[in-house]
Coordinates of C-alpha atoms in Angstrom, one line a residue:
M1318 CA 0.0 0.0 0.0
R1319 CA 2.9 2.3 0.5
E1320 CA 3.7 2.3 -3.3
L1321 CA 0.1 3.1 -4.1
A1322 CA 0.0 6.0 -1.6
A1323 CA 3.1 7.5 -3.1
A1324 CA 1.6 7.3 -6.6
M1325 CA -1.3 9.5 -5.7
D1326 CA 0.6 12.8 -6.1
Q1327 CA -0.6 16.0 -7.7
V1328 CA 1.0 15.3 -11.1
F1329 CA -0.7 11.9 -11.4
A1330 CA -4.0 13.4 -10.2
E1331 CA -3.9 16.3 -12.7
H1332 CA -3.0 14.0 -15.6
F1333 CA -5.8 11.6 -14.7
A1334 CA -8.3 14.4 -14.3
A1335 CA -7.3 16.0 -17.7
D1336 CA -7.6 12.7 -19.6
W1337 CA -10.8 11.7 -17.9
I1338 CA -12.5 15.1 -18.6
E1339 CA -11.2 15.0 -22.3
S1340 CA -12.5 11.4 -22.7
W1341 CA -15.9 12.4 -21.5
N1342 CA -16.0 15.6 -23.5
A1343 CA -15.1 13.6 -26.6
H1344 CA -17.9 11.1 -25.8
D1345 CA -15.3 8.4 -26.3
L1346 CA -16.6 5.5 -24.3
N1347 CA -13.6 3.2 -24.9
R1348 CA -11.2 5.9 -23.8
I1349 CA -13.4 6.6 -20.7
L1350 CA -13.4 2.9 -19.8
S1351 CA -9.6 2.7 -20.2
H1352 CA -9.2 4.4 -16.8
Y1353 CA -10.9 1.5 -15.0
T1354 CA -10.2 -2.2 -14.2
D1355 CA -12.4 -4.8 -15.8
D1356 CA -14.2 -5.5 -12.5
F1357 CA -14.6 -2.0 -11.1
E1358 CA -17.6 -0.9 -9.2
M1359 CA -19.5 2.4 -9.9
S1360 CA -22.0 3.9 -7.5
S1361 CA -24.2 6.9 -8.5
P1362 CA -27.7 8.0 -7.8
V1363 CA -28.1 8.5 -11.5
I1364 CA -27.6 4.7 -12.0
I1365 CA -31.0 4.3 -10.2
Q1366 CA -32.7 6.5 -12.7
V1367 CA -30.9 5.6 -16.0
A1368 CA -30.1 1.9 -15.5
G1369 CA -33.0 1.1 -13.2
E1370 CA -30.6 -0.5 -10.6
P1371 CA -32.2 0.2 -7.2
S1372 CA -28.8 -0.3 -5.3
G1373 CA -27.3 2.6 -7.4
T1374 CA -24.2 0.4 -8.0
L1375 CA -23.0 -1.4 -11.1
K1376 CA -20.1 -3.9 -11.3
G1377 CA -17.9 -4.6 -14.2
K1378 CA -17.1 -2.7 -17.4
A1379 CA -19.9 -4.3 -19.4
A1380 CA -22.6 -3.1 -17.1
V1381 CA -21.1 0.3 -16.6
A1382 CA -20.5 0.7 -20.4
A1383 CA -24.1 0.0 -21.1
Y1384 CA -25.2 2.6 -18.5
W1385 CA -22.7 5.3 -19.7
G1386 CA -23.6 4.6 -23.3
K1387 CA -27.2 5.2 -22.6
A1388 CA -26.4 8.4 -20.6
L1389 CA -24.3 9.7 -23.5
E1390 CA -27.3 9.1 -25.8
L1391 CA -29.7 10.8 -23.4
I1392 CA -27.4 13.9 -23.1
P1393 CA -25.7 14.3 -26.6
D1394 CA -24.3 17.7 -25.7
L1395 CA -22.7 16.5 -22.4
K1396 CA -19.6 18.5 -21.5
F1397 CA -17.7 18.5 -18.2
E1398 CA -15.8 21.5 -16.8
L1399 CA -13.2 20.6 -14.2
Q1400 CA -13.3 22.8 -11.1
S1401 CA -10.8 21.1 -8.7
V1402 CA -8.7 18.0 -8.2
L1403 CA -8.3 16.7 -4.7
V1404 CA -5.7 14.1 -3.8
G1405 CA -6.1 11.4 -1.1
V1406 CA -4.4 8.2 -0.1
G1407 CA -5.0 5.8 -3.0
S1408 CA -7.8 8.0 -4.2
I1409 CA -8.6 11.2 -6.2
T1410 CA -11.7 13.3 -6.1
L1411 CA -12.7 15.4 -9.1
Y1412 CA -15.0 18.3 -8.6
Y1413 CA -16.6 19.5 -11.9
K1414 CA -19.5 21.1 -13.6
G1415 CA -21.4 18.4 -15.4
A1416 CA -24.8 17.8 -17.1
R1417 CA -27.1 20.7 -17.2
G1418 CA -24.6 22.9 -15.3
R1419 CA -25.0 20.8 -12.1
F1420 CA -21.9 20.4 -9.9
A1421 CA -20.6 16.9 -9.3
A1422 CA -17.8 15.3 -7.3
E1423 CA -16.5 11.8 -8.1
V1424 CA -14.3 9.9 -5.8
F1425 CA -11.9 7.4 -7.6
H1426 CA -10.2 4.6 -5.7
F1427 CA -7.2 3.2 -7.5
G1428 CA -5.7 -0.3 -7.5
P1429 CA -2.0 -1.2 -7.8
E1430 CA -1.9 -0.7 -11.6
Q1431 CA -3.2 2.9 -11.2
K1432 CA -6.6 2.0 -12.6
V1433 CA -9.9 2.8 -10.9
V1434 CA -11.3 -0.1 -8.9
K1435 CA -14.2 1.8 -7.3
A1436 CA -15.9 5.1 -8.1
F1437 CA -18.6 7.1 -6.3
A1438 CA -20.4 10.0 -7.9
H1439 CA -22.1 12.7 -6.0
Y1440 CA -24.3 15.5 -7.4
A1441 CA -25.5 18.9 -6.2
I1442 CA -29.3 19.0 -5.9

């Protein structure tokens, strides 16, 4: 765990944030998914609405890809605007302006290969 904690520095966080935002703004689902492990978990209140999953959590790239693909279809003009990058131990939080101008924060937990293993999305009401 000591190696992983050292990897979560500001340079890594800013590079991840820039590429993640660019991937979403390009609507490039494969590029978006490249940031995640095959078995990652995603939790979001929007999953309940868009994917119909009452737990708000999806597991694995296939399930999340279907959800994100549907979300990109529903919001074809989706653009994210990064506000801030916060660094933690083995995790990064991105605070950004997202769909319909709502603010969001996503917390990304990384595995040893610096890929996201769990992500949690939070939205301003």
